[in-house]
Every structure is written in C-alpha cells, then in structure tokens.
Amino acid sequence: MSRAALLVLADGRFPAGGHAHSGGAEAAVRAGRITGAASLEDFCRGRLTTSGLVAASLAAAAALGVDPGELDAAADARTPAPALRAAARKLGRQLLRAARATWPCGELDALAARFPTGAHQPVALGVVARAAGLDARDAAHCAAYESVSGPASATVRLLSLDPFDATGVLARLAPDLDHVAGQAVRAARTAAHEGADALPACSAPLLEIGAELHAARPVRLFAS
Amino acid sequence: MNTTGVRATARIRARGDGRGGTSLPVLASDGPLALRRTRGSGGEAHVLLVGAMSGPLGGDHFTVRADAEPGARLRVGSAAATLALPGQHGGEARHDVRLTVADGAELHWLPEQLICARGCELRMSTEADLAPGARLVLREEQVLGRVGEQPGGLAGRLTLRIAGRTVLDQELACGAGAPGGWDGPAVLAGHRAAGQLLVAHPRFAEHPVAARALSETTVVLPLAGPAVLVTAVAPDALLLRRELDAALELLTTVSA
C-alpha cells in the first residue's frame, strides 16, 4: 500500500464535493445545540460513534471486497431519513467521478455502471480505497475522519468558530477515531463471512430529525 | 453468563377463522410473561401482555413471539410500562421480540413504554419479518430513567424485513455505558424519551408517503421499501406519546 495515497484520499481538498455538506452541523447550530467548541466536540463524538461507525464499517467491508450491492442495501436500511440517503448517494457519485480520474480502473468503472445515481458514499469510498491500493483499516479511518471533519469545518463557517478551536476538537477525537476504525474493521471482517447484517446499525435520532428539518428549509448554507 | 436470571418465552399465534374473525390457536404465557385475550373489535383479536412480576432484571432473558398467519388481524398491547432494573447479581438483561406477519394479515404491536431505571443493563432486540402483502403497525418507546433518575444502559436494535429484504436496521445505545456523545447534540441532547413508530403497508409501494416534519423533534421518514418510520425524541414519555399518537393518526389515514 501507499501511505501517500491515503493522504490524497483523506485530504479535504480532494474534489469529491464534501465541502457542500455539514454532516448535520448546520441543523444542530440552527437548533441551538452547537454553540461553541465544547458542544461541537460532543456533537462530533456522537456522530462518530453512530453514523460514523456505520460508515467506517461499510467502507471497510467494501475495501475487503464484500459485494457493493449488498452493502448499498445495508446502507439504505441503516439510513431511514430520505434526505440522508439522497445526500449519501450524491456524495458517492461525486467521489466516484473524482476517483475514476485519479485512479482509473475497471472496478471503479463497474461500480459507476452499476449505480448510475450513485452508491452510498461509504460504499464508494471503500471501493475507491481498494483502487488506490489502500486496505480496510485505511478506508475505515477515512470514513471515520470524514464523519467529524465535515461538521468541524462547517461549524467554523456557521458560527465563525476559531479554526484553531475546531482543529483542537479533531485532535482530541483522535483516540476515539482510532477506536471506531478498529471496531469497524472487526465488524467488516465478520460481515465478509456472515453477510452485511453483521455490520453495526448505530443511529442518532437527532441527526435523522435534523436532516429532514434542514432539507425542508428554503434557505440554508449547506446541502445537508 | 449469568445463570441465575429468569428465562421465559411467551408465544402468540393468530389466524383468520374463515368467518371474518381471528382465532388464537396459541396463546402461551411463560413465567413473568402473562398473556390475556381481551375483548376484540370487528374481526380483530386483542391480546394484552401482563407483567406478572417486575422485570427484566439483570441476568433475565425474556422473549415474546407473535405470528400473524393468513387472515389474522391481531392487536397486542401491554397492561403497563416495562421497567428494566438491575438484578441482584448484576449483568445484562435481554428482551427479544420476534414478529412474523403473513400475506393479507395485520399486526398492531403497541406495547407501553420501556423505562430504563438506574443501574439497568438492557439489550433489547425487535425483529419483524413481513410477507410482501403483510401490514404492520409497531411502536417502541424508550424512557431514560424514572423522573429525575440517572438512566441505566440500553442497547436496542429494531429490524424490519419485508419479503426477506432488510428495510430497516437501527440500533440505539444510550444511558450508562453507551458510547460517548449519546446525550450530545447529535443523538439525544438531553431528551429523556425516544420513540419509533413503524408502519408497513403494501399500499406504500405505489403510493409512498412523503417525508415531513410533524414538529421540531418528530419526523416521518419513508424507508427504502414499502414502510414508513416515525422517529421522535421528547423531554418525557407523555410528550413523546402525544407526538407518536398524532403521527399514527396521520399514517392510518393515508394507509386506509
């Protein structure tokens, strides 16, 4: 594997469209639940251990070569909010477009042909990690990190939060990120033998509720 | 594993009696899980789950199975809220619900709240398997602690399969021992009651329900299959029930 490939894929400037999404932070700011660095950290930790763990597990399983169709259906079942399913497919499509230009290969072409409207982003991420020569742990780390880096950078814009504070939040979450990535890889290995039902399905009620409230708002800074 | 707890499995089997009514060929109570048939309405059979003793306590493993066979219309409720408590010997308590609904059959599974008292460690799992033409209304409510009480630990999983395909798979972990952030702005944010209302109806395949917010903390979520989930959080059990009752009325109107 190439360690540099991991940096390219995890770089916030990788043109996969993630900057347009706040990961639920905009809805939480609007509801008065994120007001500064402390509540941002609490938000990120809750997102990481719920939808972040699910995303990391899906990505790790896809990187191990579990059938993307099975994983995409598992992602649908774990994403009851239609606004979040739509956002995940859109992000999956954008990621795949960028990755096919970066690491051209038949497996990515096949994924794009199979999911013309986009596969769930974590599933696409896992297949892209494979194409970039990365392993399941790398894919899990990427997905886990994205689950908190998006809300952190969005909150800098939404609250004019000091970027140093936002980065401090991410640094303090590093042990949790490693823990979640480890859990995800173990779950993905089990799923490779037993099927996608073995993957975690942790949910966060306020992320689902906030996503639908946010999608219905006429004026918003971020798409989700 | 703790072997001092109570293991109990209660079973209900309902089927159409061929005359527009519903018969109950199996209604089997077990230990603390007592089942009573109450007066039905129309062709619908009503069953009440009566807790004959408190529980589940740490180390207990309760299972309730209900099968709605062809032609059945079954409504199951409970006489009172379930209070999960720590056991004398500690350890995890388990509560499993296994439901099947056949083509043309209907199951309303509407138990009272689950209250997680201080010190409890409860693993709750509900699985519903539906045939393509089955109808289901299912409500679950989790209340974190009695009034003013620190909640015990709850890990719940709710799974819906229609025609063998998983349409919903959702875990919720909260209270003592849950992963970090469970009471933060992404998950519960201080709300002490969470609820799910799941409605599956073959009609939703051609006439899907639109996603909508019923309040700032209650949303109607059409799933990737012919079913709808209402997700709600509230400060307490009473306000939660009010939200879910309003949602049920709305969904009963659109699926009628």
Short mmCIF file of C-alpha atoms in Angstrom, two decimals:
data_model
loop_
_atom_site.label_atom_id
_atom_site.label_comp_id
_atom_site.label_asym_id
_atom_site.label_seq_id
_atom_site.Cartn_x
_atom_site.Cartn_y
_atom_site.Cartn_z
CA MET A 1 0.00 0.00 0.00
CA SER A 2 0.98 3.61 -0.46
CA ARG A 3 0.72 5.84 2.60
CA ALA A 4 0.68 8.90 0.32
CA ALA A 5 -2.47 7.57 -1.41
CA LEU A 6 -4.22 7.73 1.98
CA LEU A 7 -3.26 11.39 2.32
CA VAL A 8 -4.58 12.16 -1.17
CA LEU A 9 -7.91 10.42 -0.48
CA ALA A 10 -8.38 11.88 3.03
CA ASP A 11 -7.36 15.41 2.02
CA GLY A 12 -10.23 17.86 2.46
CA ARG A 13 -9.25 19.33 -0.92
CA PHE A 14 -9.87 16.05 -2.74
CA PRO A 15 -12.58 17.22 -5.16
CA ALA A 16 -15.41 14.95 -4.01
CA GLY A 17 -17.91 17.65 -3.07
CA GLY A 18 -17.86 17.11 0.69
CA HIS A 19 -17.38 20.83 1.40
CA ALA A 20 -21.03 21.47 0.49
CA HIS A 21 -22.27 19.28 3.37
CA SER A 22 -22.15 19.99 7.11
CA GLY A 23 -22.92 16.47 8.34
CA GLY A 24 -25.89 17.76 10.32
CA ALA A 25 -23.95 20.57 11.96
CA GLU A 26 -25.99 23.33 10.30
CA ALA A 27 -29.27 21.89 11.62
CA ALA A 28 -27.72 21.49 15.10
CA VAL A 29 -26.40 25.07 15.06
CA ARG A 30 -29.80 26.36 14.00
CA ALA A 31 -31.50 24.39 16.78
CA GLY A 32 -29.08 25.97 19.27
CA ARG A 33 -27.43 22.64 20.10
CA ILE A 34 -23.97 23.55 18.80
CA THR A 35 -22.86 26.88 20.25
CA GLY A 36 -19.07 26.54 20.54
CA ALA A 37 -16.11 24.19 20.68
CA ALA A 38 -17.40 22.09 23.62
CA SER A 39 -20.79 21.33 22.08
CA LEU A 40 -19.14 20.80 18.67
CA GLU A 41 -16.94 18.14 20.27
CA ASP A 42 -19.95 16.48 21.88
CA PHE A 43 -21.77 16.57 18.52
CA CYS A 44 -18.79 15.08 16.70
CA ARG A 45 -18.31 12.32 19.28
CA GLY A 46 -21.99 11.36 18.99
CA ARG A 47 -21.84 11.38 15.19
CA LEU A 48 -18.60 9.38 15.17
CA THR A 49 -19.92 6.59 17.39
CA THR A 50 -23.21 6.28 15.48
CA SER A 51 -23.33 7.09 11.76
CA GLY A 52 -19.53 7.41 11.71
CA LEU A 53 -19.10 3.84 12.90
CA VAL A 54 -21.68 2.61 10.39
CA ALA A 55 -19.94 4.49 7.55
CA ALA A 56 -16.50 3.23 8.60
CA SER A 57 -17.79 -0.36 8.74
CA LEU A 58 -19.39 -0.10 5.29
CA ALA A 59 -16.21 1.41 3.86
CA ALA A 60 -14.01 -1.27 5.45
CA ALA A 61 -16.29 -4.04 4.19
CA ALA A 62 -16.25 -2.59 0.65
CA ALA A 63 -12.45 -2.36 0.81
CA LEU A 64 -12.34 -6.04 1.79
CA GLY A 65 -14.30 -6.85 -1.38
CA VAL A 66 -17.77 -7.50 0.07
CA ASP A 67 -20.35 -7.09 -2.72
CA PRO A 68 -21.14 -3.34 -3.08
CA GLY A 69 -24.78 -4.12 -3.92
CA GLU A 70 -25.25 -5.92 -0.62
CA LEU A 71 -23.50 -3.09 1.23
CA ASP A 72 -25.53 -0.41 -0.54
CA ALA A 73 -28.77 -2.15 0.53
CA ALA A 74 -27.39 -2.38 4.09
CA ALA A 75 -26.64 1.35 3.97
CA ASP A 76 -30.22 2.08 2.85
CA ALA A 77 -31.61 0.03 5.77
CA ARG A 78 -29.34 1.95 8.17
CA THR A 79 -30.34 5.35 6.79
CA PRO A 80 -34.05 5.88 7.47
CA ALA A 81 -34.02 9.60 6.61
CA PRO A 82 -34.54 10.04 2.84
CA ALA A 83 -32.63 13.34 2.91
CA LEU A 84 -29.58 11.47 4.23
CA ARG A 85 -29.95 8.67 1.66
CA ALA A 86 -30.08 11.26 -1.13
CA ALA A 87 -27.05 13.13 0.24
CA ALA A 88 -25.07 9.88 0.62
CA ARG A 89 -25.78 8.84 -2.98
CA LYS A 90 -24.90 12.27 -4.31
CA LEU A 91 -21.61 12.26 -2.39
CA GLY A 92 -20.92 8.71 -3.56
CA ARG A 93 -21.40 9.73 -7.18
CA GLN A 94 -19.14 12.78 -6.81
CA LEU A 95 -16.45 10.76 -5.06
CA LEU A 96 -16.51 8.12 -7.77
CA ARG A 97 -16.23 10.74 -10.51
CA ALA A 98 -13.12 12.23 -8.89
CA ALA A 99 -11.62 8.83 -8.10
CA ARG A 100 -12.06 7.48 -11.64
CA ALA A 101 -9.96 10.38 -12.89
CA THR A 102 -7.40 9.87 -10.11
CA TRP A 103 -7.07 6.07 -10.00
CA PRO A 104 -8.61 4.82 -13.29
CA CYS A 105 -9.50 1.13 -13.14
CA GLY A 106 -12.15 -1.35 -14.22
CA GLU A 107 -13.56 -1.86 -10.70
CA LEU A 108 -14.47 1.83 -10.40
CA ASP A 109 -15.97 1.85 -13.91
CA ALA A 110 -18.04 -1.20 -12.97
CA LEU A 111 -19.28 0.50 -9.77
CA ALA A 112 -20.30 3.62 -11.71
CA ALA A 113 -22.16 1.49 -14.28
CA ARG A 114 -23.93 -0.47 -11.54
CA PHE A 115 -25.07 2.62 -9.59
CA PRO A 116 -25.88 5.32 -12.18
CA THR A 117 -27.48 7.51 -9.48
CA GLY A 118 -24.62 6.89 -7.07
CA ALA A 119 -23.82 4.30 -4.44
CA HIS A 120 -23.87 5.31 -0.76
CA GLN A 121 -20.69 7.34 -0.17
CA PRO A 122 -19.05 4.96 2.37
CA VAL A 123 -19.52 2.03 -0.04
CA ALA A 124 -17.98 4.04 -2.87
CA LEU A 125 -15.20 5.14 -0.51
CA GLY A 126 -14.29 1.54 0.30
CA VAL A 127 -14.12 0.54 -3.36
CA VAL A 128 -12.08 3.68 -4.13
CA ALA A 129 -9.66 2.82 -1.30
CA ARG A 130 -9.12 -0.59 -2.91
CA ALA A 131 -8.48 1.05 -6.27
CA ALA A 132 -5.94 3.36 -4.63
CA GLY A 133 -4.10 0.39 -3.16
CA LEU A 134 -5.34 1.02 0.40
CA ASP A 135 -6.66 -1.52 2.88
CA ALA A 136 -9.79 -1.86 5.03
CA ARG A 137 -8.25 -0.04 8.00
CA ASP A 138 -7.35 2.94 5.79
CA ALA A 139 -10.90 3.02 4.40
CA ALA A 140 -12.35 2.88 7.93
CA HIS A 141 -10.08 5.70 9.12
CA CYS A 142 -11.04 7.84 6.11
CA ALA A 143 -14.77 7.35 6.71
CA ALA A 144 -14.48 7.90 10.47
CA TYR A 145 -12.43 11.06 9.98
CA GLU A 146 -14.87 12.44 7.38
CA SER A 147 -17.73 11.91 9.85
CA VAL A 148 -16.21 14.55 12.14
CA SER A 149 -14.06 16.75 9.89
CA GLY A 150 -17.08 17.86 7.83
CA PRO A 151 -19.08 19.12 10.85
CA ALA A 152 -15.95 20.75 12.35
CA SER A 153 -15.07 22.79 9.27
CA ALA A 154 -18.74 23.65 8.64
CA THR A 155 -19.05 24.98 12.19
CA VAL A 156 -16.11 27.32 11.58
CA ARG A 157 -18.21 28.94 8.85
CA LEU A 158 -21.57 28.72 10.62
CA LEU A 159 -20.51 30.13 14.00
CA SER A 160 -17.32 31.95 12.99
CA LEU A 161 -15.68 29.49 15.36
CA ASP A 162 -11.92 29.93 15.72
CA PRO A 163 -10.34 27.41 13.28
CA PHE A 164 -7.75 26.60 15.94
CA ASP A 165 -10.57 25.51 18.28
CA ALA A 166 -12.15 23.36 15.57
CA THR A 167 -8.85 21.65 14.83
CA GLY A 168 -8.32 21.13 18.56
CA VAL A 169 -11.66 19.30 18.67
CA LEU A 170 -10.50 16.96 15.88
CA ALA A 171 -7.18 16.34 17.63
CA ARG A 172 -8.93 15.46 20.90
CA LEU A 173 -11.14 12.99 18.99
CA ALA A 174 -8.11 11.14 17.56
CA PRO A 175 -8.18 8.26 20.12
CA ASP A 176 -11.93 7.84 19.51
CA LEU A 177 -11.29 7.81 15.74
CA ASP A 178 -8.72 5.03 16.11
CA HIS A 179 -11.11 3.08 18.34
CA VAL A 180 -14.02 3.41 15.91
CA ALA A 181 -11.83 2.45 12.93
CA GLY A 182 -10.71 -0.67 14.82
CA GLN A 183 -14.32 -1.61 15.64
CA ALA A 184 -15.28 -1.03 12.01
CA VAL A 185 -12.56 -3.30 10.64
CA ARG A 186 -13.54 -6.11 13.03
CA ALA A 187 -17.19 -5.77 12.04
CA ALA A 188 -16.26 -5.71 8.34
CA ARG A 189 -14.25 -8.93 8.67
CA THR A 190 -17.24 -10.60 10.31
CA ALA A 191 -19.52 -9.27 7.57
CA ALA A 192 -17.19 -10.72 4.92
CA HIS A 193 -18.08 -14.18 6.27
CA GLU A 194 -21.59 -13.71 7.64
CA GLY A 195 -23.07 -11.02 5.40
CA ALA A 196 -23.93 -7.36 5.85
CA ASP A 197 -26.43 -7.99 8.68
CA ALA A 198 -23.36 -8.32 10.93
CA LEU A 199 -22.46 -4.65 10.38
CA PRO A 200 -23.28 -2.11 13.12
CA ALA A 201 -26.50 -0.13 12.71
CA CYS A 202 -25.99 2.60 15.33
CA SER A 203 -28.33 5.53 14.91
CA ALA A 204 -28.60 9.10 16.16
CA PRO A 205 -32.24 10.27 16.34
CA LEU A 206 -31.42 13.99 16.22
CA LEU A 207 -29.24 13.58 13.11
CA GLU A 208 -32.18 11.98 11.29
CA ILE A 209 -34.69 14.51 12.61
CA GLY A 210 -32.37 17.44 11.88
CA ALA A 211 -31.66 16.20 8.34
CA GLU A 212 -35.33 16.27 7.36
CA LEU A 213 -35.97 19.64 9.03
CA HIS A 214 -32.91 21.01 7.22
CA ALA A 215 -33.92 19.61 3.82
CA ALA A 216 -37.30 21.35 4.11
CA ARG A 217 -35.76 24.79 4.77
CA PRO A 218 -35.74 27.15 1.81
CA VAL A 219 -32.57 28.98 2.89
CA ARG A 220 -29.50 27.07 4.02
CA LEU A 221 -25.76 27.32 3.70
CA PHE A 222 -25.01 23.60 3.35
CA ALA A 223 -26.84 20.92 1.37
CA SER A 224 -27.09 18.60 4.38
CA MET B 1 -23.03 -15.72 31.55
CA ASN B 2 -25.33 -15.17 34.49
CA THR B 3 -27.38 -18.32 35.04
CA THR B 4 -29.40 -17.03 37.98
CA GLY B 5 -31.80 -14.98 35.82
CA VAL B 6 -35.24 -15.93 34.56
CA ARG B 7 -35.65 -17.28 31.02
CA ALA B 8 -39.14 -17.02 29.64
CA THR B 9 -40.72 -17.20 26.18
CA ALA B 10 -44.33 -16.22 25.56
CA ARG B 11 -46.00 -17.14 22.25
CA ILE B 12 -48.98 -15.85 20.33
CA ARG B 13 -50.25 -17.35 17.08
CA ALA B 14 -53.20 -15.77 15.35
CA ARG B 15 -55.00 -16.83 12.17
CA GLY B 16 -58.13 -15.93 10.27
CA ASP B 17 -61.06 -18.12 11.35
CA GLY B 18 -62.57 -18.10 7.85
CA ARG B 19 -65.63 -16.14 9.06
CA GLY B 20 -64.02 -12.73 9.15
CA GLY B 21 -62.71 -13.13 12.67
CA THR B 22 -59.34 -14.02 14.17
CA SER B 23 -58.66 -17.11 16.26
CA LEU B 24 -55.72 -17.62 18.61
CA PRO B 25 -54.60 -21.25 18.30
CA VAL B 26 -51.60 -20.46 20.54
CA LEU B 27 -51.64 -18.09 23.50
CA ALA B 28 -48.88 -19.35 25.75
CA SER B 29 -47.77 -17.38 28.81
CA ASP B 30 -44.49 -18.22 30.46
CA GLY B 31 -43.38 -17.25 33.96
CA PRO B 32 -43.39 -13.47 34.28
CA LEU B 33 -44.80 -13.02 30.75
CA ALA B 34 -48.55 -13.49 31.08
CA LEU B 35 -50.84 -13.11 28.06
CA ARG B 36 -54.56 -12.34 28.27
CA ARG B 37 -57.09 -12.23 25.45
CA THR B 38 -59.27 -9.18 25.87
CA ARG B 39 -62.43 -8.11 24.05
CA GLY B 40 -61.63 -7.59 20.37
CA SER B 41 -63.24 -5.26 17.88
CA GLY B 42 -64.56 -6.19 14.46
CA GLY B 43 -62.50 -9.08 13.15
CA GLU B 44 -59.52 -8.10 15.27
CA ALA B 45 -58.25 -10.18 18.21
CA HIS B 46 -56.79 -8.24 21.13
CA VAL B 47 -54.08 -9.59 23.40
CA LEU B 48 -52.66 -7.89 26.46
CA LEU B 49 -49.21 -8.65 27.81
CA VAL B 50 -49.46 -8.52 31.59
CA GLY B 51 -46.22 -8.39 33.58
CA ALA B 52 -46.83 -10.93 36.34
CA MET B 53 -43.69 -9.72 38.10
CA SER B 54 -41.21 -6.93 37.70
CA GLY B 55 -38.53 -7.18 35.10
CA PRO B 56 -36.46 -7.78 33.17
CA LEU B 57 -33.74 -7.75 35.80
CA GLY B 58 -30.04 -8.27 35.17
CA GLY B 59 -29.49 -11.87 34.03
CA ASP B 60 -33.08 -12.33 32.77
CA HIS B 61 -33.81 -13.24 29.16
CA PHE B 62 -37.38 -12.63 28.03
CA THR B 63 -38.67 -13.47 24.56
CA VAL B 64 -42.08 -12.71 23.10
CA ARG B 65 -43.04 -14.28 19.78
CA ALA B 66 -46.12 -13.33 17.79
CA ASP B 67 -47.09 -14.81 14.44
CA ALA B 68 -49.96 -13.33 12.47
CA GLU B 69 -50.90 -16.02 9.97
CA PRO B 70 -53.07 -15.62 6.84
CA GLY B 71 -56.30 -13.77 7.52
CA ALA B 72 -55.30 -12.73 11.05
CA ARG B 73 -55.88 -9.30 12.48
CA LEU B 74 -54.06 -9.10 15.77
CA ARG B 75 -53.53 -6.22 18.18
CA VAL B 76 -51.10 -6.67 21.05
CA GLY B 77 -50.63 -4.19 23.87
CA SER B 78 -49.30 -4.32 27.39
CA ALA B 79 -51.00 -3.54 30.68
CA ALA B 80 -48.24 -1.26 31.96
CA ALA B 81 -44.83 0.10 31.11
CA THR B 82 -41.90 -2.31 31.29
CA LEU B 83 -39.36 -1.32 33.94
CA ALA B 84 -35.83 -2.59 33.34
CA LEU B 85 -33.96 -2.85 36.65
CA PRO B 86 -30.55 -4.03 37.74
CA GLY B 87 -30.53 -7.61 39.04
CA GLN B 88 -29.29 -8.82 42.41
CA HIS B 89 -26.32 -10.39 40.70
CA GLY B 90 -25.82 -7.66 38.10
CA GLY B 91 -25.21 -8.47 34.47
CA GLU B 92 -27.10 -7.79 31.29
CA ALA B 93 -30.83 -8.39 30.81
CA ARG B 94 -32.21 -9.32 27.40
CA HIS B 95 -35.61 -8.70 25.93
CA ASP B 96 -36.30 -10.12 22.46
CA VAL B 97 -39.40 -9.62 20.35
CA ARG B 98 -39.86 -11.77 17.22
CA LEU B 99 -42.79 -10.99 14.96
CA THR B 100 -43.96 -12.51 11.68
CA VAL B 101 -46.85 -11.32 9.56
CA ALA B 102 -48.21 -13.32 6.60
CA ASP B 103 -49.70 -12.07 3.34
CA GLY B 104 -53.02 -10.40 3.99
CA ALA B 105 -52.52 -10.47 7.76
CA GLU B 106 -52.25 -7.43 10.02
CA LEU B 107 -50.39 -6.94 13.28
CA HIS B 108 -50.61 -3.94 15.58
CA TRP B 109 -47.79 -4.20 18.11
CA LEU B 110 -48.34 -1.37 20.57
CA PRO B 111 -46.72 -2.06 23.94
CA GLU B 112 -46.36 0.56 26.65
CA GLN B 113 -43.02 2.29 27.27
CA LEU B 114 -39.77 0.68 28.25
CA ILE B 115 -38.29 2.52 31.25
CA CYS B 116 -34.57 2.10 31.91
CA ALA B 117 -34.08 2.51 35.64
CA ARG B 118 -30.78 3.47 37.19
CA GLY B 119 -28.24 0.67 37.05
CA CYS B 120 -30.07 -1.49 34.49
CA GLU B 121 -28.20 -3.01 31.56
CA LEU B 122 -30.74 -3.98 28.96
CA ARG B 123 -30.23 -5.37 25.49
CA MET B 124 -33.48 -5.17 23.57
CA SER B 125 -33.98 -6.60 20.10
CA THR B 126 -37.10 -6.45 17.96
CA GLU B 127 -37.26 -8.22 14.61
CA ALA B 128 -40.30 -8.15 12.34
CA ASP B 129 -40.47 -10.38 9.26
CA LEU B 130 -43.24 -9.49 6.85
CA ALA B 131 -44.57 -11.20 3.73
CA PRO B 132 -44.96 -8.82 0.75
CA GLY B 133 -48.69 -8.34 1.40
CA ALA B 134 -48.48 -8.02 5.20
CA ARG B 135 -49.46 -4.96 7.25
CA LEU B 136 -47.72 -3.83 10.41
CA VAL B 137 -48.02 -1.02 12.93
CA LEU B 138 -45.30 -1.17 15.57
CA ARG B 139 -44.44 1.30 18.30
CA GLU B 140 -41.45 1.32 20.62
CA GLU B 141 -40.70 3.96 23.25
CA GLN B 142 -37.60 4.19 25.40
CA VAL B 143 -37.70 6.28 28.56
CA LEU B 144 -34.35 7.01 30.17
CA GLY B 145 -34.81 6.72 33.90
CA ARG B 146 -37.80 7.39 36.12
CA VAL B 147 -38.40 11.07 36.92
CA GLY B 148 -35.13 12.75 37.81
CA GLU B 149 -33.22 9.46 37.82
CA GLN B 150 -29.91 8.76 36.09
CA PRO B 151 -30.71 6.26 33.33
CA GLY B 152 -29.27 2.76 33.19
CA GLY B 153 -27.78 1.41 29.99
CA LEU B 154 -29.89 0.49 26.98
CA ALA B 155 -28.84 -1.02 23.67
CA GLY B 156 -31.78 -1.56 21.36
CA ARG B 157 -32.00 -2.88 17.81
CA LEU B 158 -35.05 -2.70 15.58
CA THR B 159 -35.07 -4.68 12.33
CA LEU B 160 -37.78 -4.84 9.68
CA ARG B 161 -37.61 -7.30 6.79
CA ILE B 162 -40.18 -7.36 4.01
CA ALA B 163 -40.12 -10.37 1.67
CA GLY B 164 -36.71 -11.29 3.10
CA ARG B 165 -35.18 -7.88 2.36
CA THR B 166 -33.98 -5.72 5.26
CA VAL B 167 -35.80 -2.41 5.02
CA LEU B 168 -34.78 -1.01 8.41
CA ASP B 169 -31.92 -1.93 10.70
CA GLN B 170 -31.42 0.54 13.52
CA GLU B 171 -29.61 0.41 16.84
CA LEU B 172 -29.88 2.96 19.62
CA ALA B 173 -27.45 2.93 22.53
CA CYS B 174 -27.95 5.36 25.40
CA GLY B 175 -27.58 5.78 29.13
CA ALA B 176 -24.85 4.37 31.36
CA GLY B 177 -22.10 2.63 29.41
CA ALA B 178 -23.20 3.91 25.98
CA PRO B 179 -20.52 5.27 23.61
CA GLY B 180 -19.55 8.91 24.08
CA GLY B 181 -21.83 11.63 22.75
CA TRP B 182 -25.10 9.72 23.29
CA ASP B 183 -26.58 12.65 25.21
CA GLY B 184 -24.97 15.28 22.98
CA PRO B 185 -26.36 17.43 20.16
CA ALA B 186 -26.19 14.64 17.53
CA VAL B 187 -28.08 11.95 19.42
CA LEU B 188 -30.45 12.88 22.28
CA ALA B 189 -29.34 16.31 23.56
CA GLY B 190 -30.93 15.92 26.98
CA HIS B 191 -34.21 14.43 25.76
CA ARG B 192 -35.26 11.60 28.06
CA ALA B 193 -37.68 9.79 25.77
CA ALA B 194 -37.16 8.41 22.26
CA GLY B 195 -39.68 6.61 20.11
CA GLN B 196 -40.15 4.79 16.84
CA LEU B 197 -43.41 4.17 15.06
CA LEU B 198 -43.04 1.77 12.16
CA VAL B 199 -45.85 1.31 9.65
CA ALA B 200 -45.60 -1.15 6.76
CA HIS B 201 -48.34 -1.44 4.18
CA PRO B 202 -48.23 -2.85 0.62
CA ARG B 203 -50.03 0.31 -0.49
CA PHE B 204 -46.86 2.33 0.21
CA ALA B 205 -45.13 0.60 -2.75
CA GLU B 206 -47.29 2.55 -5.21
CA HIS B 207 -48.36 5.44 -3.01
CA PRO B 208 -45.31 6.40 -0.98
CA VAL B 209 -45.74 8.76 1.95
CA ALA B 210 -43.73 11.98 1.68
CA ALA B 211 -41.07 12.81 4.24
CA ARG B 212 -42.25 15.55 6.57
CA ALA B 213 -41.60 17.08 9.94
CA LEU B 214 -44.52 16.94 12.38
CA SER B 215 -42.65 19.08 14.88
CA GLU B 216 -39.08 20.17 15.64
CA THR B 217 -38.44 16.72 17.17
CA THR B 218 -40.72 14.36 15.20
CA VAL B 219 -40.28 13.38 11.55
CA VAL B 220 -41.97 10.98 9.14
CA LEU B 221 -39.35 9.04 7.19
CA PRO B 222 -40.35 6.93 4.18
CA LEU B 223 -37.93 3.98 4.10
CA ALA B 224 -36.29 2.34 1.09
CA GLY B 225 -39.19 -0.12 0.88
CA PRO B 226 -42.98 -0.07 1.46
CA ALA B 227 -42.73 1.16 5.04
CA VAL B 228 -42.52 4.40 7.00
CA LEU B 229 -40.66 5.17 10.21
CA VAL B 230 -41.63 7.98 12.52
CA THR B 231 -38.68 9.00 14.68
CA ALA B 232 -39.25 11.23 17.68
CA VAL B 233 -37.49 12.44 20.79
CA ALA B 234 -39.17 14.31 23.65
CA PRO B 235 -38.42 15.56 27.16
CA ASP B 236 -40.63 12.86 28.71
CA ALA B 237 -42.84 9.86 28.00
CA LEU B 238 -46.10 11.80 27.95
CA LEU B 239 -44.97 14.31 25.33
CA LEU B 240 -43.44 11.52 23.25
CA ARG B 241 -46.71 9.56 23.22
CA ARG B 242 -48.59 12.68 22.16
CA GLU B 243 -46.27 13.08 19.14
CA LEU B 244 -46.45 9.41 18.15
CA ASP B 245 -50.25 9.30 18.53
CA ALA B 246 -50.56 12.26 16.16
CA ALA B 247 -48.22 10.53 13.70
CA LEU B 248 -50.17 7.27 13.92
CA GLU B 249 -53.41 9.06 13.17
CA LEU B 250 -51.83 10.71 10.13
CA LEU B 251 -50.38 7.44 8.80
CA THR B 252 -53.56 5.45 9.46
CA THR B 253 -55.44 7.97 7.36
CA VAL B 254 -53.02 7.72 4.42
CA SER B 255 -52.79 3.91 4.51
CA ALA B 256 -56.55 3.31 4.92
#
